[in-house]
Short mmCIF file of C-alpha atoms and ligand atoms in Angstrom, two decimals:
data_model
loop_
_atom_site.label_atom_id
_atom_site.label_comp_id
_atom_site.label_asym_id
_atom_site.label_seq_id
_atom_site.Cartn_x
_atom_site.Cartn_y
_atom_site.Cartn_z
CA MET Q 1 0.00 0.00 0.00
CA SER Q 2 1.43 3.34 -0.95
CA MET Q 3 1.19 6.11 1.61
CA ARG Q 4 -0.50 9.37 0.79
CA GLU Q 5 -0.91 11.83 3.61
CA LEU Q 6 -0.34 15.40 4.71
CA VAL Q 7 1.78 16.09 7.79
CA VAL Q 8 1.08 19.53 9.26
CA LEU Q 9 4.16 21.21 10.73
CA GLY Q 10 2.72 24.63 11.41
CA THR Q 11 -0.45 26.62 10.84
CA ALA Q 12 0.21 30.26 11.80
CA SER Q 13 0.34 33.12 9.33
CA GLN Q 14 2.75 36.01 9.77
CA ALA Q 15 3.86 35.32 13.36
CA PRO Q 16 3.91 32.08 15.36
CA THR Q 17 1.80 31.79 18.50
CA ARG Q 18 2.15 29.60 21.59
CA GLN Q 19 -0.11 27.02 19.93
CA ARG Q 20 0.88 27.44 16.30
CA ASN Q 21 4.26 27.32 14.58
CA HIS Q 22 4.88 29.27 11.38
CA ASN Q 23 3.45 27.50 8.34
CA GLY Q 24 4.93 24.26 7.08
CA TYR Q 25 3.56 21.05 5.53
CA VAL Q 26 4.86 17.74 4.22
CA LEU Q 27 3.02 15.69 1.62
CA ARG Q 28 3.89 12.02 1.45
CA TRP Q 29 2.77 10.65 -1.88
CA ASP Q 30 4.24 7.27 -2.83
CA ASP Q 31 7.96 7.86 -3.51
CA GLU Q 32 7.68 11.66 -3.20
CA VAL Q 33 8.03 13.46 0.14
CA ILE Q 34 7.39 17.13 -0.57
CA LEU Q 35 7.99 19.94 1.91
CA PHE Q 36 5.71 22.92 1.25
CA ASP Q 37 6.39 26.45 2.49
CA PRO Q 38 8.76 25.80 5.40
CA GLY Q 39 8.32 28.71 7.80
CA GLU Q 40 10.60 29.45 10.73
CA GLY Q 41 11.06 26.42 13.00
CA SER Q 42 10.12 23.83 10.38
CA GLN Q 43 13.30 21.82 10.98
CA ARG Q 44 12.41 21.41 14.66
CA GLN Q 45 8.75 20.68 13.93
CA LEU Q 46 9.91 17.80 11.72
CA LEU Q 47 11.49 16.21 14.80
CA HIS Q 48 8.02 15.84 16.30
CA THR Q 49 6.79 13.87 13.28
CA THR Q 50 7.80 10.64 11.58
CA VAL Q 51 9.30 12.57 8.64
CA THR Q 52 13.06 13.17 8.58
CA ALA Q 53 15.03 15.60 6.46
CA THR Q 54 16.52 12.56 4.71
CA ASP Q 55 13.05 11.56 3.50
CA LEU Q 56 12.52 14.81 1.60
CA THR Q 57 12.60 14.54 -2.19
CA ARG Q 58 11.30 17.99 -3.11
CA ILE Q 59 10.62 21.46 -1.67
CA CYS Q 60 7.88 23.75 -3.03
CA VAL Q 61 7.73 27.42 -1.99
CA THR Q 62 4.66 29.47 -2.93
CA HIS Q 63 6.26 32.87 -2.34
CA PHE Q 64 8.97 34.67 -0.41
CA HIS Q 65 7.15 36.10 2.59
CA GLY Q 66 8.90 34.98 5.77
CA ASP Q 67 6.18 32.70 7.11
CA HIS Q 68 6.55 30.59 3.93
CA CYS Q 69 10.32 30.35 3.60
CA LEU Q 70 12.30 31.31 6.72
CA GLY Q 71 12.69 27.59 7.40
CA LEU Q 72 14.65 27.10 4.17
CA PRO Q 73 18.15 27.88 5.56
CA GLY Q 74 17.87 25.35 8.39
CA THR Q 75 16.22 22.70 6.28
CA ILE Q 76 18.69 23.06 3.40
CA GLN Q 77 21.69 22.94 5.74
CA ARG Q 78 20.19 19.90 7.45
CA LEU Q 79 20.17 18.03 4.12
CA SER Q 80 23.94 18.45 3.97
CA LEU Q 81 24.47 17.75 7.68
CA ASP Q 82 22.62 14.46 7.25
CA ARG Q 83 24.52 13.72 4.01
CA VAL Q 84 21.31 13.17 2.07
CA ALA Q 85 22.45 11.14 -0.91
CA HIS Q 86 19.60 11.76 -3.35
CA PRO Q 87 19.07 15.11 -5.14
CA VAL Q 88 16.29 17.28 -3.72
CA ALA Q 89 14.32 19.40 -6.21
CA VAL Q 90 13.35 22.93 -5.19
CA HIS Q 91 10.59 24.98 -6.83
CA PHE Q 92 9.80 28.64 -6.13
CA PRO Q 93 8.67 31.73 -8.08
CA ALA Q 94 11.46 32.63 -10.49
CA GLY Q 95 11.09 36.32 -9.62
CA GLY Q 96 12.20 35.47 -6.08
CA ALA Q 97 15.48 33.84 -7.14
CA GLU Q 98 17.48 36.47 -5.26
CA TYR Q 99 15.66 35.68 -2.01
CA PHE Q 100 16.19 31.98 -2.60
CA ALA Q 101 19.92 32.50 -3.18
CA ARG Q 102 20.22 34.42 0.09
CA LEU Q 103 18.24 31.87 2.10
CA ARG Q 104 20.17 28.98 0.58
CA TYR Q 105 23.49 30.49 1.60
CA ALA Q 106 22.30 32.44 4.66
CA THR Q 107 25.33 31.23 6.65
CA SER Q 108 28.49 29.28 6.09
CA PHE Q 109 28.05 25.51 5.98
CA TYR Q 110 29.68 22.48 4.42
CA GLU Q 111 27.52 21.68 1.42
CA THR Q 112 27.26 18.05 0.41
CA ALA Q 113 23.61 17.65 -0.56
CA GLU Q 114 22.57 18.22 -4.16
CA LEU Q 115 19.71 20.65 -4.77
CA ARG Q 116 18.05 20.57 -8.18
CA VAL Q 117 16.90 24.16 -8.44
CA GLU Q 118 13.90 24.41 -10.80
CA PRO Q 119 12.16 27.79 -10.45
CA ILE Q 120 8.58 28.30 -11.65
CA GLU Q 121 8.83 30.61 -14.67
CA ALA Q 122 5.21 30.74 -15.83
CA ASP Q 123 1.60 30.16 -14.87
CA GLY Q 124 0.62 26.57 -15.64
CA GLN Q 125 4.18 25.19 -15.54
CA ARG Q 126 4.13 21.41 -15.18
CA ILE Q 127 6.71 19.11 -13.70
CA ALA Q 128 6.46 15.42 -14.54
CA LEU Q 129 6.85 13.13 -11.52
CA ARG Q 130 6.74 9.35 -11.44
CA CYS Q 131 3.48 9.48 -9.52
CA GLY Q 132 1.76 12.19 -11.57
CA THR Q 133 2.11 15.82 -12.61
CA LEU Q 134 3.00 18.72 -10.35
CA GLU Q 135 1.45 21.91 -11.70
CA ALA Q 136 1.98 25.52 -10.56
CA ARG Q 137 -0.67 28.22 -10.97
CA ARG Q 138 -0.26 31.95 -10.44
CA LEU Q 139 -2.12 33.35 -7.43
CA ARG Q 140 -3.11 36.89 -6.43
CA HIS Q 141 -0.85 38.28 -3.70
CA PRO Q 142 1.32 41.43 -3.41
CA ILE Q 143 4.40 39.48 -4.56
CA GLU Q 144 4.81 36.73 -7.17
CA THR Q 145 3.05 33.65 -5.79
CA TYR Q 146 2.26 30.19 -7.15
CA GLY Q 147 0.04 27.50 -5.72
CA TYR Q 148 0.65 23.85 -6.57
CA ARG Q 149 -1.35 20.77 -7.32
CA LEU Q 150 -0.39 17.16 -7.81
CA VAL Q 151 -2.52 15.26 -10.29
CA GLU Q 152 -2.34 11.52 -10.73
CA PRO Q 153 -3.56 10.36 -14.15
CA ASP Q 154 -6.63 8.16 -14.31
CA GLY Q 155 -5.72 4.51 -14.53
CA HIS Q 156 -7.17 1.02 -14.48
CA ARG Q 157 -7.81 -1.38 -11.66
CA MET Q 158 -7.39 -4.91 -12.94
CA LEU Q 159 -9.95 -7.48 -11.79
CA PRO Q 160 -8.10 -10.64 -10.62
CA GLU Q 161 -11.06 -12.97 -11.22
CA LYS Q 162 -11.44 -11.76 -14.83
CA LEU Q 163 -7.68 -12.07 -15.45
CA ALA Q 164 -7.78 -15.57 -14.03
CA ALA Q 165 -10.71 -16.49 -16.27
CA TYR Q 166 -8.59 -15.64 -19.33
CA GLY Q 167 -5.46 -17.16 -17.80
CA ILE Q 168 -3.62 -13.82 -17.97
CA THR Q 169 -0.72 -13.69 -15.49
CA GLY Q 170 2.71 -12.14 -14.92
CA PRO Q 171 4.21 -9.77 -17.53
CA ALA Q 172 1.13 -10.20 -19.76
CA VAL Q 173 -0.85 -8.13 -17.24
CA GLY Q 174 1.60 -5.24 -17.59
CA GLU Q 175 1.46 -5.50 -21.38
CA LEU Q 176 -2.34 -5.47 -21.32
CA ILE Q 177 -2.34 -2.30 -19.17
CA ARG Q 178 0.22 -0.58 -21.41
CA VAL Q 179 -1.02 -1.61 -24.84
CA GLY Q 180 -4.75 -1.73 -24.09
CA HIS Q 181 -5.30 -5.23 -25.47
CA LEU Q 182 -3.70 -8.67 -25.59
CA ASP Q 183 -3.91 -11.35 -28.27
CA LEU Q 184 -4.54 -14.78 -26.78
CA ASP Q 185 -4.91 -17.89 -28.98
CA GLY Q 186 -6.53 -15.97 -31.78
CA ARG Q 187 -8.79 -13.91 -29.52
CA ARG Q 188 -8.19 -10.28 -28.60
CA VAL Q 189 -8.84 -9.37 -24.95
CA ALA Q 190 -9.42 -5.66 -24.39
CA ARG Q 191 -8.19 -3.99 -21.20
CA ASP Q 192 -11.71 -2.80 -20.41
CA GLU Q 193 -12.96 -6.41 -20.31
CA VAL Q 194 -10.76 -7.23 -17.34
CA SER Q 195 -10.54 -3.90 -15.50
CA VAL Q 196 -12.54 -0.97 -14.20
CA PRO Q 197 -11.48 2.69 -14.39
CA ARG Q 198 -9.37 3.89 -11.45
CA PRO Q 199 -9.75 7.66 -11.01
CA GLY Q 200 -6.47 9.45 -10.30
CA GLN Q 201 -6.13 11.32 -7.01
CA ARG Q 202 -5.53 15.04 -6.69
CA PHE Q 203 -3.88 17.16 -4.01
CA ALA Q 204 -3.94 20.96 -4.09
CA PHE Q 205 -2.01 23.54 -2.05
CA VAL Q 206 -3.32 27.11 -2.21
CA MET Q 207 -1.70 30.01 -0.37
CA ASP Q 208 -1.38 33.06 -0.08
CA THR Q 209 -3.98 34.63 -2.33
CA GLY Q 210 -7.11 36.60 -2.89
CA LEU Q 211 -9.81 34.93 -4.96
CA CYS Q 212 -8.65 34.46 -8.58
CA ASP Q 213 -8.82 31.95 -11.44
CA GLY Q 214 -5.69 30.19 -10.18
CA VAL Q 215 -7.44 29.24 -6.93
CA TYR Q 216 -10.22 27.46 -8.83
CA ALA Q 217 -7.82 25.85 -11.31
CA LEU Q 218 -5.86 24.31 -8.43
CA ALA Q 219 -8.87 23.27 -6.34
CA GLU Q 220 -10.77 21.58 -9.17
CA HIS Q 221 -11.88 18.10 -8.05
CA ALA Q 222 -9.18 17.93 -5.39
CA ASP Q 223 -9.43 14.91 -3.12
CA LEU Q 224 -7.49 16.92 -0.54
CA LEU Q 225 -7.31 20.72 -0.65
CA VAL Q 226 -5.05 22.63 1.73
CA ILE Q 227 -6.01 26.28 1.51
CA GLU Q 228 -5.25 29.42 3.46
CA SER Q 229 -8.05 31.06 5.41
CA THR Q 230 -6.14 33.81 7.12
CA PHE Q 231 -9.25 35.78 7.98
CA LEU Q 232 -12.94 35.50 8.84
CA GLU Q 233 -15.69 37.28 6.92
CA SER Q 234 -15.71 40.09 9.49
CA GLU Q 235 -12.35 41.09 7.97
CA ALA Q 236 -13.33 40.39 4.32
CA ALA Q 237 -12.40 43.89 3.15
CA LEU Q 238 -8.97 43.66 4.77
CA ALA Q 239 -8.48 40.17 3.30
CA ALA Q 240 -9.20 41.42 -0.22
CA GLU Q 241 -6.90 44.38 0.26
CA VAL Q 242 -3.89 42.33 1.37
CA GLY Q 243 -4.44 39.32 -0.94
CA HIS Q 244 -5.83 36.71 1.44
CA LEU Q 245 -8.92 34.52 1.79
CA THR Q 246 -11.58 34.24 4.45
CA ALA Q 247 -12.82 30.89 5.77
CA ALA Q 248 -16.14 31.44 3.97
CA GLN Q 249 -14.42 32.14 0.64
CA ALA Q 250 -12.17 29.08 0.98
CA ALA Q 251 -15.18 26.92 1.81
CA ARG Q 252 -17.17 28.21 -1.17
CA VAL Q 253 -14.20 27.48 -3.45
CA ALA Q 254 -14.18 23.92 -2.11
CA THR Q 255 -17.90 23.47 -2.75
CA GLU Q 256 -17.80 24.96 -6.24
CA SER Q 257 -14.74 22.87 -7.13
CA GLY Q 258 -16.01 19.51 -5.93
CA VAL Q 259 -13.38 19.16 -3.19
CA ARG Q 260 -13.74 16.11 -0.96
CA ARG Q 261 -11.55 16.82 2.09
CA LEU Q 262 -10.89 20.45 2.97
CA VAL Q 263 -8.05 21.58 5.24
CA LEU Q 264 -8.12 25.22 6.36
CA THR Q 265 -4.91 26.73 7.71
CA HIS Q 266 -2.61 29.80 7.83
CA PHE Q 267 -4.63 31.51 10.54
CA SER Q 268 -4.18 35.08 11.68
CA GLN Q 269 -3.20 35.31 15.33
CA ARG Q 270 -6.06 37.76 15.88
CA TYR Q 271 -8.49 34.83 16.30
CA PRO Q 272 -7.67 32.74 19.38
CA ASP Q 273 -10.64 30.37 18.94
CA PRO Q 274 -10.24 28.03 15.91
CA ARG Q 275 -13.89 26.96 16.14
CA ARG Q 276 -14.83 30.24 14.51
CA PHE Q 277 -13.11 29.11 11.29
CA HIS Q 278 -14.96 25.81 11.46
CA ASP Q 279 -18.35 27.40 12.03
CA GLU Q 280 -17.91 29.95 9.27
CA ALA Q 281 -16.66 27.38 6.73
CA ARG Q 282 -19.31 24.83 7.66
CA ALA Q 283 -22.05 27.16 6.48
CA HIS Q 284 -20.60 26.97 2.93
CA PHE Q 285 -19.15 23.45 2.65
CA ASP Q 286 -20.73 20.18 3.74
CA GLY Q 287 -17.86 17.81 2.89
CA GLU Q 288 -15.08 16.73 5.25
CA LEU Q 289 -13.72 19.83 6.97
CA ILE Q 290 -10.52 20.00 9.01
CA ILE Q 291 -9.24 23.06 10.85
CA ALA Q 292 -5.52 22.32 10.78
CA GLU Q 293 -3.56 21.93 14.00
CA ASP Q 294 0.22 21.67 14.27
CA LEU Q 295 1.74 18.19 14.23
CA THR Q 296 -1.35 16.40 12.98
CA THR Q 297 -1.66 14.12 9.96
CA VAL Q 298 -4.43 14.15 7.38
CA GLN Q 299 -4.87 11.16 5.09
CA LEU Q 300 -5.85 11.43 1.46
CA PRO Q 301 -9.44 10.17 1.35
CA PRO Q 302 -9.98 6.77 -0.28
CA ARG Q 303 -10.07 6.88 -4.04
CA ARG Q 304 -13.24 8.10 -5.71
CA VAL Q 305 -15.37 5.28 -7.03
CA ALA Q 306 -15.35 5.33 -10.82
CA SER Q 307 -18.64 6.32 -12.36
CA ALA Q 308 -20.37 3.47 -14.19
CA GLY Q 309 -19.70 2.97 -17.90
ZN1 ZN S 1 2.19 36.03 1.97
#
């Protein structure tokens, strides 16, 4: 069984609180372990989880405000300290390359780890991974910002009893999946005769932003959407002014986009009671709703059932 889950390192916007570390998230998705937006203290938060710096395969930064990247120096140096042997890819808005360069070499250290630096140059840029496609979409914030989504292609779930009925075993199964049919003793067996569609899973990561097309493009049919809700509706005007979302807006995006499991995070420290985010979002979204807490884990929901036909 492959593991697909979100590990929450921190959930505070702007400044940490006694209960909430600066932002930070890890997505485990099969052979990818992706660190998103490591805020200050992310290296230490990792110690409280089952993820180690050595596990990381990729780092994605949405933008260069401190609560989304001040954890980069410590995390990057840790990769070298731990002699991580595999290359670690790093994505960030290309316009912030100067900030990245400073954070990467914030202090002197003995560099052994290999970073594959791949900045995001354009809206809609796609990065092919073994487990799917990582896509970046431009968001609306005072500085260049990209959200990310990971999309697994639709596939096929083979039905063992049907395969057995045709006597199809071993490498022939792989060939049938790849080619779409198999010729057996003068009869052609189509893939669809021995399988059912297996919908691909989708993960989306949206922050920081005001409402814009990019938000909807990322959230579309996400099985798991992690989205900022810095503010409540009482501060809607302020949110729009500074390029942030309210809990109600984030929840409406989730409903309109067919999201299954919704994780709200990146909370302003002005609201000490997290239930207010839940209550406001609940009025606009009736799917699974999670108000993120530090050092918790959220599973990808089970795969969608393929529609008949
Ligand atoms: Zn920001």
